Short mmCIF file of C-alpha atoms in Angstrom, two decimals:
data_model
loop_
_atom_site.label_atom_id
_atom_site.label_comp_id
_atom_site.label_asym_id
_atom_site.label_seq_id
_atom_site.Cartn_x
_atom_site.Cartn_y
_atom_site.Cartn_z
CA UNK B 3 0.00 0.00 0.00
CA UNK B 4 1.44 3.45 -0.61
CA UNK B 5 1.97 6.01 2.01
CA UNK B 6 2.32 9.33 2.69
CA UNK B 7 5.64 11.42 1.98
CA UNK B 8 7.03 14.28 1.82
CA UNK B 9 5.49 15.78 -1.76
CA UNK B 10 2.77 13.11 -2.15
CA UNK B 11 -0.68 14.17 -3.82
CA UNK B 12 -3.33 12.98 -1.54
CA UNK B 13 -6.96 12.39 -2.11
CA UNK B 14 -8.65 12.29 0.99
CA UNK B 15 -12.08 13.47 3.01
CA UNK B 16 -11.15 15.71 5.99
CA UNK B 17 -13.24 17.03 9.29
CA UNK B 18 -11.97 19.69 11.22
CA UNK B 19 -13.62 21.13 14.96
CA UNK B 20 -12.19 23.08 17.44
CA UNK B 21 -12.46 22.68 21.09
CA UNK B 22 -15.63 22.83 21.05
CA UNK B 23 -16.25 20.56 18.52
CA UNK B 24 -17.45 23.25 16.27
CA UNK B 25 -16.75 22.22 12.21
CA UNK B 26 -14.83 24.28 10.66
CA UNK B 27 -14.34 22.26 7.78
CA UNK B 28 -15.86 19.05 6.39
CA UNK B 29 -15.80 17.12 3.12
CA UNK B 30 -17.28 13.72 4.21
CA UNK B 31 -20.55 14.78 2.95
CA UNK B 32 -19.28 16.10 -0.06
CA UNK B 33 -16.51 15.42 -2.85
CA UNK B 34 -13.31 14.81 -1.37
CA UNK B 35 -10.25 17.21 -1.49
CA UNK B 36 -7.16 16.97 -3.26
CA UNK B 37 -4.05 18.19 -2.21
CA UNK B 38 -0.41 18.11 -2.64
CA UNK B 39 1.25 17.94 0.72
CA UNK B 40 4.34 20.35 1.45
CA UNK B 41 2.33 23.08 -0.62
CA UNK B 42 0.69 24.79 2.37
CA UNK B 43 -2.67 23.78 2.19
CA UNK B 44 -2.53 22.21 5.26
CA UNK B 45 -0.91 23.28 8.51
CA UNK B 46 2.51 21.74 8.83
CA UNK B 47 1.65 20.35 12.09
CA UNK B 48 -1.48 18.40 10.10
CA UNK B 49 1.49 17.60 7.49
CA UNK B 50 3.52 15.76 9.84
CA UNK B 51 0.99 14.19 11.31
CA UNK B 52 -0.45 12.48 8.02
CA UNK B 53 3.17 11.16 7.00
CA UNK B 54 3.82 7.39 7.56
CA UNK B 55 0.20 6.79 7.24
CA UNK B 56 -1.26 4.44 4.86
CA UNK B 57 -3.86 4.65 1.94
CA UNK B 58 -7.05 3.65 2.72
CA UNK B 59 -6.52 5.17 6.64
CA UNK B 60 -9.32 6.64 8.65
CA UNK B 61 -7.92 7.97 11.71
CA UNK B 62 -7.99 10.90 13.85
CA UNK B 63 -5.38 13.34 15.00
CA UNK B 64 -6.11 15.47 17.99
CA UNK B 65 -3.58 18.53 18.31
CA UNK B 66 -2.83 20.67 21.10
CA UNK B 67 -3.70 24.18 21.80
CA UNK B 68 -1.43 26.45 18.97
CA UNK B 69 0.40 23.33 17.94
CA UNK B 70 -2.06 23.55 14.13
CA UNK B 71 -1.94 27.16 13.97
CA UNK B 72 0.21 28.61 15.76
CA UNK B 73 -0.37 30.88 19.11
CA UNK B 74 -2.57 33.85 18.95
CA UNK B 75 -0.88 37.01 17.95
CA UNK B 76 -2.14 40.32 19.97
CA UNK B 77 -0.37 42.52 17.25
CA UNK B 78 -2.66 41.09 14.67
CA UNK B 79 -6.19 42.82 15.98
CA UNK B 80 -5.59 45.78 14.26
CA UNK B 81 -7.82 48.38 13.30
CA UNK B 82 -9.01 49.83 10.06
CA UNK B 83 -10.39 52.67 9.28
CA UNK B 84 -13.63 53.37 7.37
CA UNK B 85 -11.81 55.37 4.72
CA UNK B 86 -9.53 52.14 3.65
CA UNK B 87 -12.48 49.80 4.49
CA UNK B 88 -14.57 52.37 1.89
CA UNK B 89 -11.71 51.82 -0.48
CA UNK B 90 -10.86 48.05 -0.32
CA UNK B 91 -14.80 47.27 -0.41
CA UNK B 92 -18.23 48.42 -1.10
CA UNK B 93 -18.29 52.05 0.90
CA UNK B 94 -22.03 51.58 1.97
CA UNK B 95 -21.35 48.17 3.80
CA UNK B 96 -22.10 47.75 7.50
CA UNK B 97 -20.06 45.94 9.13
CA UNK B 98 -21.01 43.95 12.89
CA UNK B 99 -19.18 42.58 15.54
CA UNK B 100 -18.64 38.70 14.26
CA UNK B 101 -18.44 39.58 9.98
CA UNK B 102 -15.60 38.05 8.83
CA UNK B 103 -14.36 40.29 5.84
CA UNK B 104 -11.96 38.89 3.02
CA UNK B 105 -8.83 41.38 2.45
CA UNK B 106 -6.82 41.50 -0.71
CA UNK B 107 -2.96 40.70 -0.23
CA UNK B 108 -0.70 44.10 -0.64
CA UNK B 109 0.27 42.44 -3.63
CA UNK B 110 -3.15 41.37 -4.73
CA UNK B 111 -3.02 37.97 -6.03
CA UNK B 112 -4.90 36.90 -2.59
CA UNK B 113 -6.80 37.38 0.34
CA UNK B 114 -6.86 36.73 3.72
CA UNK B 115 -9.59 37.20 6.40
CA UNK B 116 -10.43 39.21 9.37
CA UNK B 117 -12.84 38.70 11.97
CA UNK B 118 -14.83 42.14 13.73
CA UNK B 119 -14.48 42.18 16.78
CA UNK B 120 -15.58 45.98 17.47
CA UNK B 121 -17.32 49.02 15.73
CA UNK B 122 -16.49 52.49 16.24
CA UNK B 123 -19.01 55.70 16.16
CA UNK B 124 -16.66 56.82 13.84
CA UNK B 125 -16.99 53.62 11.27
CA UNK B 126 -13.43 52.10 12.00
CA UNK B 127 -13.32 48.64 12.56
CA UNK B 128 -11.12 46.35 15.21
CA UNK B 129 -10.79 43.42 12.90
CA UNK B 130 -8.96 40.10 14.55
CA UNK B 131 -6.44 38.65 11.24
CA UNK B 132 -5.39 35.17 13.96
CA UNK B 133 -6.66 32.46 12.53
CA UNK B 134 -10.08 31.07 14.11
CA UNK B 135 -8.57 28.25 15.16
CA UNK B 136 -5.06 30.00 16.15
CA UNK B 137 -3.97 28.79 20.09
CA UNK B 138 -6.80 26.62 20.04
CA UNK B 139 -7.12 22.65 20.25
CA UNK B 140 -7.88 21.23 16.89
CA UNK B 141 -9.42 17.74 16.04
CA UNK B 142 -8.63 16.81 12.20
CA UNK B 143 -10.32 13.58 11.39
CA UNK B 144 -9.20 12.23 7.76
CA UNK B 145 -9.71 9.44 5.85
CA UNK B 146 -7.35 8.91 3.13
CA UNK B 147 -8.60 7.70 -0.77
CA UNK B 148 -5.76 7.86 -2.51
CA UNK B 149 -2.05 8.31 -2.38
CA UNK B 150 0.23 9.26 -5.19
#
């Protein structure tokens, strides 16, 4: 049976829920992903985890707190003011504590999200840019298809 390595291109149905056992991803019900691993898809702690393991596997890997994204970062609640929020997106959009607001990279060719956490009178936002799941326990439950 193949197994996972370092650069292997893995078809596989994945479930991920934080400590609460909220999902914050899941494919079982739907097709299964494809992904190449070492290209950042995953976190690398999820990475390591999956290599040795066998095709055909259904397991589950329970992390600890920040070890599948890293710790929370106080220096990445940051806020924005309504002038750049006006520019980056649609200027009549109200935003609430709990949005979660896609932001183009400085270069463009991405995004990345931020969660509201609080509204100013004046329209500026206090957005959170830590990952959801960042300092938090993570349970990834996989089941791997293929290996290649």
């Amino acid at each position: 049976m193949p197994h996972v390595q370092e650069g292997s291109f893995l078809t596989l149905h994945y479930r991920m829920s934080g400590p609460q056992g909220q999902v914050i991803i899941d494919t079982f019900d739907g097709q299964p992903a494809t992904l190449s691993l070492g290209a950042g898809e995953l976190s690398p702690a999820i990475e390591q985890r999956l290599l040795g393991l066998e095709e055909g596997t259904h397991t589950v890997i329970e992390l600890a707190e920040g070890e599948a994204f890293g710790e929370r970062q106080p220096d990445m609640v940051q806020w924005v003011a309504r002038k750049l929020l006006n520019q980056l997106g649609d200027p009549h959009e109200q935003y609430a504590e709990g949005d979660v607001v896609q932001f183009p990279t400085p270069d463009g060719l991405g995004s990345y999200a931020g969660a509201a956490v609080e509204v100013r009178e004046d329209g500026a936002v206090l957005f959170d840019f830590n990952h959801p799941l960042a300092g938090r326990a993570v349970r990834f439950e996989v089941q791997l298809i293929g290996v290649l």
